[in-house]
Amino acid sequence: MAGISVAAVLSFLIMFSFVSSFGDALSSNYYAKTCPTVDTAVTDAMKSAFNKDKTVAAAILRMHFHDCFIRGCDGSVLLDSAGGNTAEKDGPPNISLHAFYVIDNAKKALEKACPGVVSCADILALAARDAVVLSGGPNWDVPKGRKDGRVSKASETRSLPAPSFNFSQLQQSFSQRGLSLNDLVALSGGHTLGFSHCSSFNSRIHNFDATHDVDPSLRPAFAASLKRVCPIHNKVKNAGLTMDPSATTFDNTYYKLLLQGNSLFSSDASLLALPKTKGLVNKFANSKQAFKDAFVKSMIKMSSISGGQEVRLNCRVVN
């Protein structure tokens, strides 16, 4: 391998490990005989939580994404820190994750109905689907059969895509996990749900670079509104904005705002950097159905990245 850097070799090995993991067969009827009520149990837990708190949908969808991008979709994000190990959920990008109780409630119900059968990773994948459906988004059959992982390290959350990523960084992050540019643009549409703290976009509205205080790709009026919510010496705890005005409804507003220069994250704005991805943004902005179809396809692909070894009896601790 003369002339090839160690970093390049490691990058290839990481990408190969993620891509090859798609080969582990999952099936929508995996629990047909062993636990036929699995979908209903998870949906009931999600509905109960969503009816009390609409922000649960965005939380669960984000949780699933963060789980799959570290060691595959193995429920490792659900594990609690213990024995001197700081788990993924306590890593800096995951501190704001919440609604773990939804997965706990679903697991408790399933342990009564089908003890030791359904993995926490499958429960999270099903809950993410339900989060989208309950928010007005598309429905799909979730392939099942994931196993739960036994390793969860906060240090590994550094590899999660960050709001500050440029296009090259985003593309690399997704490709290492076997995900295409189409998947990148479609899955970014998950930002139609949820809330962002000021810290995730402050760098775009204060001291952006040597010649601009504000990111010039932002529409001036929108940038001014962000500055009002997030002043440079902000002292309001948990200050921020919803990802779009319809932040509890799964729609294609995210893409429309992106084209108008009204996106919160640098990573969002970077989707306009390449003709192919900008074309997809335009396509999804103009057709809600095209976005929903693409999102379902990419969600199934992403959630099929496997990585676990067991079926946990408690989603917060290994067996």
PDB file of C-alpha atoms in Angstrom:
ATOM      1  CA  MET A   1       0.000   0.000   0.000  1.00  0.00           C
ATOM      2  CA  ALA A   2       2.870   2.326  -0.812  1.00  0.00           C
ATOM      3  CA  GLY A   3       1.810   5.949  -1.146  1.00  0.00           C
ATOM      4  CA  ILE A   4      -1.490   5.457   0.724  1.00  0.00           C
ATOM      5  CA  SER A   5      -1.785   7.193   4.077  1.00  0.00           C
ATOM      6  CA  VAL A   6      -2.779   5.376   7.260  1.00  0.00           C
ATOM      7  CA  ALA A   7      -5.782   7.732   7.518  1.00  0.00           C
ATOM      8  CA  ALA A   8      -6.935   6.743   4.041  1.00  0.00           C
ATOM      9  CA  VAL A   9      -6.654   3.051   4.877  1.00  0.00           C
ATOM     10  CA  LEU A  10      -8.592   3.504   8.119  1.00  0.00           C
ATOM     11  CA  SER A  11     -11.247   5.518   6.313  1.00  0.00           C
ATOM     12  CA  PHE A  12     -11.638   2.727   3.759  1.00  0.00           C
ATOM     13  CA  LEU A  13     -11.881   0.058   6.475  1.00  0.00           C
ATOM     14  CA  ILE A  14     -14.515   2.044   8.348  1.00  0.00           C
ATOM     15  CA  MET A  15     -16.522   2.552   5.161  1.00  0.00           C
ATOM     16  CA  PHE A  16     -16.202  -1.139   4.244  1.00  0.00           C
ATOM     17  CA  SER A  17     -17.365  -2.262   7.683  1.00  0.00           C
ATOM     18  CA  PHE A  18     -20.477  -0.076   7.481  1.00  0.00           C
ATOM     19  CA  VAL A  19     -21.301  -0.938   3.855  1.00  0.00           C
ATOM     20  CA  SER A  20     -20.811  -4.667   4.381  1.00  0.00           C
ATOM     21  CA  SER A  21     -23.160  -4.594   7.359  1.00  0.00           C
ATOM     22  CA  PHE A  22     -26.070  -3.994   4.993  1.00  0.00           C
ATOM     23  CA  GLY A  23     -25.733  -7.676   4.102  1.00  0.00           C
ATOM     24  CA  ASP A  24     -27.266  -8.816   7.400  1.00  0.00           C
ATOM     25  CA  ALA A  25     -30.809  -9.740   6.405  1.00  0.00           C
ATOM     26  CA  LEU A  26     -33.668  -7.994   8.152  1.00  0.00           C
ATOM     27  CA  SER A  27     -37.323  -8.835   7.595  1.00  0.00           C
ATOM     28  CA  SER A  28     -40.577  -6.957   8.127  1.00  0.00           C
ATOM     29  CA  ASN A  29     -42.139 -10.188   9.477  1.00  0.00           C
ATOM     30  CA  TYR A  30     -39.163 -11.160  11.673  1.00  0.00           C
ATOM     31  CA  TYR A  31     -41.368 -11.352  14.789  1.00  0.00           C
ATOM     32  CA  ALA A  32     -44.470 -12.766  13.064  1.00  0.00           C
ATOM     33  CA  LYS A  33     -44.374 -15.933  15.180  1.00  0.00           C
ATOM     34  CA  THR A  34     -42.303 -14.920  18.208  1.00  0.00           C
ATOM     35  CA  CYS A  35     -43.908 -11.537  18.982  1.00  0.00           C
ATOM     36  CA  PRO A  36     -46.728 -10.560  16.606  1.00  0.00           C
ATOM     37  CA  THR A  37     -47.755  -7.548  18.728  1.00  0.00           C
ATOM     38  CA  VAL A  38     -44.400  -5.760  18.418  1.00  0.00           C
ATOM     39  CA  ASP A  39     -45.577  -2.976  16.083  1.00  0.00           C
ATOM     40  CA  THR A  40     -48.695  -2.296  18.136  1.00  0.00           C
ATOM     41  CA  ALA A  41     -46.807  -2.138  21.425  1.00  0.00           C
ATOM     42  CA  VAL A  42     -44.285   0.383  20.107  1.00  0.00           C
ATOM     43  CA  THR A  43     -46.951   2.476  18.406  1.00  0.00           C
ATOM     44  CA  ASP A  44     -49.018   2.583  21.597  1.00  0.00           C
ATOM     45  CA  ALA A  45     -46.003   3.836  23.583  1.00  0.00           C
ATOM     46  CA  MET A  46     -45.255   6.477  20.950  1.00  0.00           C
ATOM     47  CA  LYS A  47     -48.867   7.649  20.708  1.00  0.00           C
ATOM     48  CA  SER A  48     -49.159   7.984  24.473  1.00  0.00           C
ATOM     49  CA  ALA A  49     -46.018  10.129  24.652  1.00  0.00           C
ATOM     50  CA  PHE A  50     -46.763  12.148  21.502  1.00  0.00           C
ATOM     51  CA  ASN A  51     -50.261  13.056  22.670  1.00  0.00           C
ATOM     52  CA  LYS A  52     -48.708  14.664  25.761  1.00  0.00           C
ATOM     53  CA  ASP A  53     -45.616  16.158  24.115  1.00  0.00           C
ATOM     54  CA  LYS A  54     -45.316  16.731  20.361  1.00  0.00           C
ATOM     55  CA  THR A  55     -41.541  17.278  20.619  1.00  0.00           C
ATOM     56  CA  VAL A  56     -41.134  13.562  21.333  1.00  0.00           C
ATOM     57  CA  ALA A  57     -41.338  12.834  17.589  1.00  0.00           C
ATOM     58  CA  ALA A  58     -38.269  14.898  16.697  1.00  0.00           C
ATOM     59  CA  ALA A  59     -36.409  13.512  19.719  1.00  0.00           C
ATOM     60  CA  ILE A  60     -36.974   9.872  18.758  1.00  0.00           C
ATOM     61  CA  LEU A  61     -36.162  10.434  15.080  1.00  0.00           C
ATOM     62  CA  ARG A  62     -32.897  12.162  16.016  1.00  0.00           C
ATOM     63  CA  MET A  63     -32.100   9.437  18.560  1.00  0.00           C
ATOM     64  CA  HIS A  64     -32.440   6.739  15.889  1.00  0.00           C
ATOM     65  CA  PHE A  65     -30.226   8.668  13.475  1.00  0.00           C
ATOM     66  CA  HIS A  66     -27.547   9.158  16.150  1.00  0.00           C
ATOM     67  CA  ASP A  67     -27.749   5.481  17.054  1.00  0.00           C
ATOM     68  CA  CYS A  68     -27.259   4.259  13.493  1.00  0.00           C
ATOM     69  CA  PHE A  69     -24.307   6.554  12.792  1.00  0.00           C
ATOM     70  CA  ILE A  70     -22.297   5.044  15.675  1.00  0.00           C
ATOM     71  CA  ARG A  71     -21.562   1.296  15.389  1.00  0.00           C
ATOM     72  CA  GLY A  72     -24.702   0.767  13.299  1.00  0.00           C
ATOM     73  CA  CYS A  73     -28.318   0.595  14.486  1.00  0.00           C
ATOM     74  CA  ASP A  74     -27.601  -1.385  17.638  1.00  0.00           C
ATOM     75  CA  GLY A  75     -29.353   0.590  20.374  1.00  0.00           C
ATOM     76  CA  SER A  76     -25.991   1.652  21.838  1.00  0.00           C
ATOM     77  CA  VAL A  77     -27.316   5.219  22.236  1.00  0.00           C
ATOM     78  CA  LEU A  78     -29.791   3.848  24.806  1.00  0.00           C
ATOM     79  CA  LEU A  79     -27.153   2.508  27.201  1.00  0.00           C
ATOM     80  CA  ASP A  80     -26.475   4.418  30.421  1.00  0.00           C
ATOM     81  CA  SER A  81     -22.984   5.414  31.499  1.00  0.00           C
ATOM     82  CA  ALA A  82     -21.669   2.911  34.076  1.00  0.00           C
ATOM     83  CA  GLY A  83     -18.534   1.572  35.722  1.00  0.00           C
ATOM     84  CA  GLY A  84     -16.328   4.456  34.695  1.00  0.00           C
ATOM     85  CA  ASN A  85     -17.484   4.345  31.066  1.00  0.00           C
ATOM     86  CA  THR A  86     -19.179   7.423  29.643  1.00  0.00           C
ATOM     87  CA  ALA A  87     -21.815   6.219  27.178  1.00  0.00           C
ATOM     88  CA  GLU A  88     -22.917   7.748  23.868  1.00  0.00           C
ATOM     89  CA  LYS A  89     -25.956   9.462  25.367  1.00  0.00           C
ATOM     90  CA  ASP A  90     -23.602  11.559  27.520  1.00  0.00           C
ATOM     91  CA  GLY A  91     -21.337  12.590  24.636  1.00  0.00           C
ATOM     92  CA  PRO A  92     -21.478  16.315  23.688  1.00  0.00           C
ATOM     93  CA  PRO A  93     -23.662  15.888  20.532  1.00  0.00           C
ATOM     94  CA  ASN A  94     -26.159  13.755  22.478  1.00  0.00           C
ATOM     95  CA  ILE A  95     -26.571  15.743  25.693  1.00  0.00           C
ATOM     96  CA  SER A  96     -29.790  17.264  24.326  1.00  0.00           C
ATOM     97  CA  LEU A  97     -31.323  13.890  23.389  1.00  0.00           C
ATOM     98  CA  HIS A  98     -34.479  13.159  25.343  1.00  0.00           C
ATOM     99  CA  ALA A  99     -37.569  10.904  25.450  1.00  0.00           C
ATOM    100  CA  PHE A 100     -35.633   7.743  26.311  1.00  0.00           C
ATOM    101  CA  TYR A 101     -38.622   6.862  28.488  1.00  0.00           C
ATOM    102  CA  VAL A 102     -40.637   6.116  25.344  1.00  0.00           C
ATOM    103  CA  ILE A 103     -38.299   3.263  24.459  1.00  0.00           C
ATOM    104  CA  ASP A 104     -38.298   2.087  28.089  1.00  0.00           C
ATOM    105  CA  ASN A 105     -42.109   1.984  28.126  1.00  0.00           C
ATOM    106  CA  ALA A 106     -42.302   0.055  24.861  1.00  0.00           C
ATOM    107  CA  LYS A 107     -39.656  -2.391  26.061  1.00  0.00           C
ATOM    108  CA  LYS A 108     -41.500  -2.942  29.341  1.00  0.00           C
ATOM    109  CA  ALA A 109     -44.700  -3.791  27.465  1.00  0.00           C
ATOM    110  CA  LEU A 110     -42.886  -6.134  25.095  1.00  0.00           C
ATOM    111  CA  GLU A 111     -41.043  -7.918  27.917  1.00  0.00           C
ATOM    112  CA  LYS A 112     -44.457  -8.760  29.368  1.00  0.00           C
ATOM    113  CA  ALA A 113     -45.818  -9.977  26.040  1.00  0.00           C
ATOM    114  CA  CYS A 114     -42.695 -11.629  24.592  1.00  0.00           C
ATOM    115  CA  PRO A 115     -39.875 -11.902  27.151  1.00  0.00           C
ATOM    116  CA  GLY A 116     -36.346 -11.640  25.774  1.00  0.00           C
ATOM    117  CA  VAL A 117     -37.432 -11.529  22.134  1.00  0.00           C
ATOM    118  CA  VAL A 118     -37.493  -7.959  20.780  1.00  0.00           C
ATOM    119  CA  SER A 119     -34.263  -5.949  20.624  1.00  0.00           C
ATOM    120  CA  CYS A 120     -34.070  -2.352  21.820  1.00  0.00           C
ATOM    121  CA  ALA A 121     -32.564  -1.442  18.450  1.00  0.00           C
ATOM    122  CA  ASP A 122     -35.710  -2.690  16.702  1.00  0.00           C
ATOM    123  CA  ILE A 123     -37.919  -0.805  19.157  1.00  0.00           C
ATOM    124  CA  LEU A 124     -36.047   2.426  18.382  1.00  0.00           C
ATOM    125  CA  ALA A 125     -36.322   1.856  14.614  1.00  0.00           C
ATOM    126  CA  LEU A 126     -40.070   1.246  14.928  1.00  0.00           C
ATOM    127  CA  ALA A 127     -40.513   4.265  17.201  1.00  0.00           C
ATOM    128  CA  ALA A 128     -38.699   6.479  14.675  1.00  0.00           C
ATOM    129  CA  ARG A 129     -41.133   5.336  11.978  1.00  0.00           C
ATOM    130  CA  ASP A 130     -44.055   6.085  14.283  1.00  0.00           C
ATOM    131  CA  ALA A 131     -42.592   9.519  15.071  1.00  0.00           C
ATOM    132  CA  VAL A 132     -42.772  10.377  11.376  1.00  0.00           C
ATOM    133  CA  VAL A 133     -46.276   8.945  10.931  1.00  0.00           C
ATOM    134  CA  LEU A 134     -47.696  10.717  13.987  1.00  0.00           C
ATOM    135  CA  SER A 135     -46.261  13.995  12.675  1.00  0.00           C
ATOM    136  CA  GLY A 136     -48.125  13.612   9.382  1.00  0.00           C
ATOM    137  CA  GLY A 137     -45.373  11.886   7.437  1.00  0.00           C
ATOM    138  CA  PRO A 138     -45.297   8.640   5.444  1.00  0.00           C
ATOM    139  CA  ASN A 139     -45.707   5.128   6.812  1.00  0.00           C
ATOM    140  CA  TRP A 140     -43.569   2.113   5.927  1.00  0.00           C
ATOM    141  CA  ASP A 141     -42.884  -1.482   6.933  1.00  0.00           C
ATOM    142  CA  VAL A 142     -39.803  -1.475   9.154  1.00  0.00           C
ATOM    143  CA  PRO A 143     -37.445  -4.400   8.478  1.00  0.00           C
ATOM    144  CA  LYS A 144     -36.683  -6.039  11.838  1.00  0.00           C
ATOM    145  CA  GLY A 145     -34.140  -8.408  13.328  1.00  0.00           C
ATOM    146  CA  ARG A 146     -31.489  -5.995  14.650  1.00  0.00           C
ATOM    147  CA  LYS A 147     -29.422  -6.996  17.660  1.00  0.00           C
ATOM    148  CA  ASP A 148     -28.345  -4.763  20.537  1.00  0.00           C
ATOM    149  CA  GLY A 149     -24.736  -3.714  20.966  1.00  0.00           C
ATOM    150  CA  ARG A 150     -22.677  -4.102  24.125  1.00  0.00           C
ATOM    151  CA  VAL A 151     -20.371  -1.095  23.584  1.00  0.00           C
ATOM    152  CA  SER A 152     -21.284   2.562  23.977  1.00  0.00           C
ATOM    153  CA  LYS A 153     -18.584   5.251  24.187  1.00  0.00           C
ATOM    154  CA  ALA A 154     -19.137   9.006  24.378  1.00  0.00           C
ATOM    155  CA  SER A 155     -15.809   9.545  22.597  1.00  0.00           C
ATOM    156  CA  GLU A 156     -17.206   7.942  19.440  1.00  0.00           C
ATOM    157  CA  THR A 157     -19.939  10.572  19.124  1.00  0.00           C
ATOM    158  CA  ARG A 158     -17.289  12.889  17.682  1.00  0.00           C
ATOM    159  CA  SER A 159     -17.892  11.159  14.353  1.00  0.00           C
ATOM    160  CA  LEU A 160     -21.543  12.264  14.178  1.00  0.00           C
ATOM    161  CA  PRO A 161     -22.292  14.831  11.434  1.00  0.00           C
ATOM    162  CA  ALA A 162     -22.201  18.279  13.022  1.00  0.00           C
ATOM    163  CA  PRO A 163     -24.381  21.339  12.237  1.00  0.00           C
ATOM    164  CA  SER A 164     -21.178  23.154  11.259  1.00  0.00           C
ATOM    165  CA  PHE A 165     -20.110  20.575   8.648  1.00  0.00           C
ATOM    166  CA  ASN A 166     -19.367  21.721   5.109  1.00  0.00           C
ATOM    167  CA  PHE A 167     -20.490  19.655   2.138  1.00  0.00           C
ATOM    168  CA  SER A 168     -17.264  17.660   1.849  1.00  0.00           C
ATOM    169  CA  GLN A 169     -17.457  16.637   5.514  1.00  0.00           C
ATOM    170  CA  LEU A 170     -21.115  15.664   5.185  1.00  0.00           C
ATOM    171  CA  GLN A 171     -20.497  13.628   2.051  1.00  0.00           C
ATOM    172  CA  GLN A 172     -17.627  11.753   3.688  1.00  0.00           C
ATOM    173  CA  SER A 173     -19.646  11.036   6.834  1.00  0.00           C
ATOM    174  CA  PHE A 174     -22.556   9.588   4.874  1.00  0.00           C
ATOM    175  CA  SER A 175     -20.455   7.664   2.344  1.00  0.00           C
ATOM    176  CA  GLN A 176     -18.516   5.956   5.147  1.00  0.00           C
ATOM    177  CA  ARG A 177     -21.841   4.526   6.236  1.00  0.00           C
ATOM    178  CA  GLY A 178     -22.822   3.372   2.763  1.00  0.00           C
ATOM    179  CA  LEU A 179     -25.221   6.270   2.201  1.00  0.00           C
ATOM    180  CA  SER A 180     -25.423   8.184  -1.081  1.00  0.00           C
ATOM    181  CA  LEU A 181     -25.934  11.851  -1.942  1.00  0.00           C
ATOM    182  CA  ASN A 182     -29.617  11.075  -2.464  1.00  0.00           C
ATOM    183  CA  ASP A 183     -29.730   9.651   1.072  1.00  0.00           C
ATOM    184  CA  LEU A 184     -27.898  12.694   2.423  1.00  0.00           C
ATOM    185  CA  VAL A 185     -30.422  15.160   0.999  1.00  0.00           C
ATOM    186  CA  ALA A 186     -33.471  13.029   1.834  1.00  0.00           C
ATOM    187  CA  LEU A 187     -32.432  12.300   5.428  1.00  0.00           C
ATOM    188  CA  SER A 188     -31.537  15.958   6.006  1.00  0.00           C
ATOM    189  CA  GLY A 189     -35.263  16.554   5.555  1.00  0.00           C
ATOM    190  CA  GLY A 190     -35.694  15.121   9.040  1.00  0.00           C
ATOM    191  CA  HIS A 191     -34.795  18.665  10.123  1.00  0.00           C
ATOM    192  CA  THR A 192     -38.385  19.551   9.314  1.00  0.00           C
ATOM    193  CA  LEU A 193     -39.037  18.405  12.895  1.00  0.00           C
ATOM    194  CA  GLY A 194     -37.533  19.750  16.070  1.00  0.00           C
ATOM    195  CA  PHE A 195     -35.687  22.568  17.797  1.00  0.00           C
ATOM    196  CA  SER A 196     -32.139  23.906  17.683  1.00  0.00           C
ATOM    197  CA  HIS A 197     -30.183  25.648  20.420  1.00  0.00           C
ATOM    198  CA  CYS A 198     -28.272  28.815  19.554  1.00  0.00           C
ATOM    199  CA  SER A 199     -24.952  27.004  19.943  1.00  0.00           C
ATOM    200  CA  SER A 200     -25.657  25.001  16.779  1.00  0.00           C
ATOM    201  CA  PHE A 201     -25.779  28.056  14.515  1.00  0.00           C
ATOM    202  CA  ASN A 202     -24.070  30.872  16.438  1.00  0.00           C
ATOM    203  CA  SER A 203     -21.022  30.643  14.191  1.00  0.00           C
ATOM    204  CA  ARG A 204     -23.179  31.704  11.216  1.00  0.00           C
ATOM    205  CA  ILE A 205     -24.473  34.906  12.815  1.00  0.00           C
ATOM    206  CA  HIS A 206     -21.503  36.138  14.872  1.00  0.00           C
ATOM    207  CA  ASN A 207     -17.927  36.618  13.586  1.00  0.00           C
ATOM    208  CA  PHE A 208     -18.523  34.299  10.622  1.00  0.00           C
ATOM    209  CA  ASP A 209     -15.147  34.988   8.981  1.00  0.00           C
ATOM    210  CA  ALA A 210     -12.512  37.695   8.524  1.00  0.00           C
ATOM    211  CA  THR A 211     -14.729  39.773   6.220  1.00  0.00           C
ATOM    212  CA  HIS A 212     -18.279  38.865   7.270  1.00  0.00           C
ATOM    213  CA  ASP A 213     -19.940  39.006  10.648  1.00  0.00           C
ATOM    214  CA  VAL A 214     -22.845  36.965   9.236  1.00  0.00           C
ATOM    215  CA  ASP A 215     -22.783  34.051   6.807  1.00  0.00           C
ATOM    216  CA  PRO A 216     -23.583  35.711   3.444  1.00  0.00           C
ATOM    217  CA  SER A 217     -25.630  32.696   2.376  1.00  0.00           C
ATOM    218  CA  LEU A 218     -28.227  33.642   5.006  1.00  0.00           C
ATOM    219  CA  ARG A 219     -31.048  35.958   3.974  1.00  0.00           C
ATOM    220  CA  PRO A 220     -30.300  39.262   5.815  1.00  0.00           C
ATOM    221  CA  ALA A 221     -33.741  39.559   7.412  1.00  0.00           C
ATOM    222  CA  PHE A 222     -33.545  35.969   8.649  1.00  0.00           C
ATOM    223  CA  ALA A 223     -30.027  36.508  10.014  1.00  0.00           C
ATOM    224  CA  ALA A 224     -31.266  39.586  11.887  1.00  0.00           C
ATOM    225  CA  SER A 225     -34.070  37.560  13.468  1.00  0.00           C
ATOM    226  CA  LEU A 226     -31.568  34.915  14.563  1.00  0.00           C
ATOM    227  CA  LYS A 227     -29.390  37.576  16.151  1.00  0.00           C
ATOM    228  CA  ARG A 228     -32.356  38.833  18.159  1.00  0.00           C
ATOM    229  CA  VAL A 229     -33.004  35.352  19.549  1.00  0.00           C
ATOM    230  CA  CYS A 230     -29.311  34.523  19.975  1.00  0.00           C
ATOM    231  CA  PRO A 231     -27.318  37.707  20.760  1.00  0.00           C
ATOM    232  CA  ILE A 232     -23.543  37.320  20.995  1.00  0.00           C
ATOM    233  CA  HIS A 233     -23.633  37.498  24.802  1.00  0.00           C
ATOM    234  CA  ASN A 234     -26.769  35.406  25.152  1.00  0.00           C
ATOM    235  CA  LYS A 235     -27.610  34.613  28.775  1.00  0.00           C
ATOM    236  CA  VAL A 236     -30.911  32.823  28.187  1.00  0.00           C
ATOM    237  CA  LYS A 237     -30.569  29.128  28.999  1.00  0.00           C
ATOM    238  CA  ASN A 238     -31.776  26.809  26.222  1.00  0.00           C
ATOM    239  CA  ALA A 239     -32.423  29.722  23.840  1.00  0.00           C
ATOM    240  CA  GLY A 240     -32.983  28.741  20.228  1.00  0.00           C
ATOM    241  CA  LEU A 241     -35.515  28.253  17.460  1.00  0.00           C
ATOM    242  CA  THR A 242     -37.664  25.547  15.958  1.00  0.00           C
ATOM    243  CA  MET A 243     -36.140  24.041  12.819  1.00  0.00           C
ATOM    244  CA  ASP A 244     -38.990  25.473  10.764  1.00  0.00           C
ATOM    245  CA  PRO A 245     -42.337  27.168  11.551  1.00  0.00           C
ATOM    246  CA  SER A 246     -44.148  23.826  11.273  1.00  0.00           C
ATOM    247  CA  ALA A 247     -41.672  22.022  13.542  1.00  0.00           C
ATOM    248  CA  THR A 248     -44.124  19.374  14.754  1.00  0.00           C
ATOM    249  CA  THR A 249     -45.403  18.554  11.273  1.00  0.00           C
ATOM    250  CA  PHE A 250     -43.486  16.318   8.880  1.00  0.00           C
ATOM    251  CA  ASP A 251     -43.567  18.216   5.573  1.00  0.00           C
ATOM    252  CA  ASN A 252     -41.219  19.657   2.939  1.00  0.00           C
ATOM    253  CA  THR A 253     -41.023  23.184   4.409  1.00  0.00           C
ATOM    254  CA  TYR A 254     -37.360  22.573   5.306  1.00  0.00           C
ATOM    255  CA  TYR A 255     -36.381  22.476   1.623  1.00  0.00           C
ATOM    256  CA  LYS A 256     -38.376  25.593   0.759  1.00  0.00           C
ATOM    257  CA  LEU A 257     -36.672  27.534   3.540  1.00  0.00           C
ATOM    258  CA  LEU A 258     -33.285  26.236   2.444  1.00  0.00           C
ATOM    259  CA  LEU A 259     -33.750  27.697  -1.026  1.00  0.00           C
ATOM    260  CA  GLN A 260     -34.790  31.026   0.518  1.00  0.00           C
ATOM    261  CA  GLY A 261     -31.611  31.316   2.620  1.00  0.00           C
ATOM    262  CA  ASN A 262     -33.571  30.578   5.793  1.00  0.00           C
ATOM    263  CA  SER A 263     -31.790  27.450   7.028  1.00  0.00           C
ATOM    264  CA  LEU A 264     -30.343  27.246  10.530  1.00  0.00           C
ATOM    265  CA  PHE A 265     -27.301  25.029  10.023  1.00  0.00           C
ATOM    266  CA  SER A 266     -24.222  25.405   7.848  1.00  0.00           C
ATOM    267  CA  SER A 267     -24.647  21.717   7.033  1.00  0.00           C
ATOM    268  CA  ASP A 268     -28.116  22.456   5.654  1.00  0.00           C
ATOM    269  CA  ALA A 269     -26.899  25.345   3.505  1.00  0.00           C
ATOM    270  CA  SER A 270     -24.082  23.171   2.152  1.00  0.00           C
ATOM    271  CA  LEU A 271     -26.631  20.999   0.329  1.00  0.00           C
ATOM    272  CA  LEU A 272     -26.830  23.808  -2.235  1.00  0.00           C
ATOM    273  CA  ALA A 273     -23.103  23.564  -2.979  1.00  0.00           C
ATOM    274  CA  LEU A 274     -23.351  20.866  -5.649  1.00  0.00           C
ATOM    275  CA  PRO A 275     -25.652  20.881  -8.704  1.00  0.00           C
ATOM    276  CA  LYS A 276     -26.849  17.322  -7.969  1.00  0.00           C
ATOM    277  CA  THR A 277     -27.779  17.983  -4.345  1.00  0.00           C
ATOM    278  CA  LYS A 278     -29.214  21.421  -5.126  1.00  0.00           C
ATOM    279  CA  GLY A 279     -31.363  19.734  -7.770  1.00  0.00           C
ATOM    280  CA  LEU A 280     -32.671  17.306  -5.179  1.00  0.00           C
ATOM    281  CA  VAL A 281     -33.420  20.167  -2.778  1.00  0.00           C
ATOM    282  CA  ASN A 282     -35.449  21.827  -5.554  1.00  0.00           C
ATOM    283  CA  LYS A 283     -37.224  18.566  -6.336  1.00  0.00           C
ATOM    284  CA  PHE A 284     -38.228  17.978  -2.723  1.00  0.00           C
ATOM    285  CA  ALA A 285     -39.209  21.627  -2.218  1.00  0.00           C
ATOM    286  CA  ASN A 286     -41.589  21.363  -5.179  1.00  0.00           C
ATOM    287  CA  SER A 287     -43.016  17.925  -4.403  1.00  0.00           C
ATOM    288  CA  LYS A 288     -43.943  16.741  -0.924  1.00  0.00           C
ATOM    289  CA  GLN A 289     -44.596  13.270  -2.343  1.00  0.00           C
ATOM    290  CA  ALA A 290     -41.157  13.055  -3.968  1.00  0.00           C
ATOM    291  CA  PHE A 291     -39.593  13.938  -0.613  1.00  0.00           C
ATOM    292  CA  LYS A 292     -41.672  11.413   1.324  1.00  0.00           C
ATOM    293  CA  ASP A 293     -40.857   8.610  -1.143  1.00  0.00           C
ATOM    294  CA  ALA A 294     -37.139   9.394  -0.998  1.00  0.00           C
ATOM    295  CA  PHE A 295     -37.163   9.734   2.786  1.00  0.00           C
ATOM    296  CA  VAL A 296     -38.760   6.307   3.278  1.00  0.00           C
ATOM    297  CA  LYS A 297     -36.239   4.660   0.955  1.00  0.00           C
ATOM    298  CA  SER A 298     -33.295   6.307   2.717  1.00  0.00           C
ATOM    299  CA  MET A 299     -34.639   5.613   6.207  1.00  0.00           C
ATOM    300  CA  ILE A 300     -34.938   1.896   5.446  1.00  0.00           C
ATOM    301  CA  LYS A 301     -31.413   1.932   4.035  1.00  0.00           C
ATOM    302  CA  MET A 302     -29.921   3.802   7.003  1.00  0.00           C
ATOM    303  CA  SER A 303     -31.786   1.788   9.633  1.00  0.00           C
ATOM    304  CA  SER A 304     -30.514  -1.446   8.080  1.00  0.00           C
ATOM    305  CA  ILE A 305     -26.921  -0.748   9.116  1.00  0.00           C
ATOM    306  CA  SER A 306     -26.480  -3.496  11.703  1.00  0.00           C
ATOM    307  CA  GLY A 307     -24.007  -3.901  14.503  1.00  0.00           C
ATOM    308  CA  GLY A 308     -25.322  -5.638  17.642  1.00  0.00           C
ATOM    309  CA  GLN A 309     -24.862  -9.014  19.316  1.00  0.00           C
ATOM    310  CA  GLU A 310     -27.681  -9.607  21.811  1.00  0.00           C
ATOM    311  CA  VAL A 311     -31.281  -8.843  22.783  1.00  0.00           C
ATOM    312  CA  ARG A 312     -31.151  -6.693  25.895  1.00  0.00           C
ATOM    313  CA  LEU A 313     -33.662  -7.294  28.665  1.00  0.00           C
ATOM    314  CA  ASN A 314     -33.252  -3.665  29.766  1.00  0.00           C
ATOM    315  CA  CYS A 315     -32.453  -1.084  27.085  1.00  0.00           C
ATOM    316  CA  ARG A 316     -30.230   0.899  29.480  1.00  0.00           C
ATOM    317  CA  VAL A 317     -27.824  -1.899  30.460  1.00  0.00           C
ATOM    318  CA  VAL A 318     -26.137  -4.832  28.738  1.00  0.00           C
ATOM    319  CA  ASN A 319     -27.220  -8.332  29.726  1.00  0.00           C
TER     320      ASN A 319
END
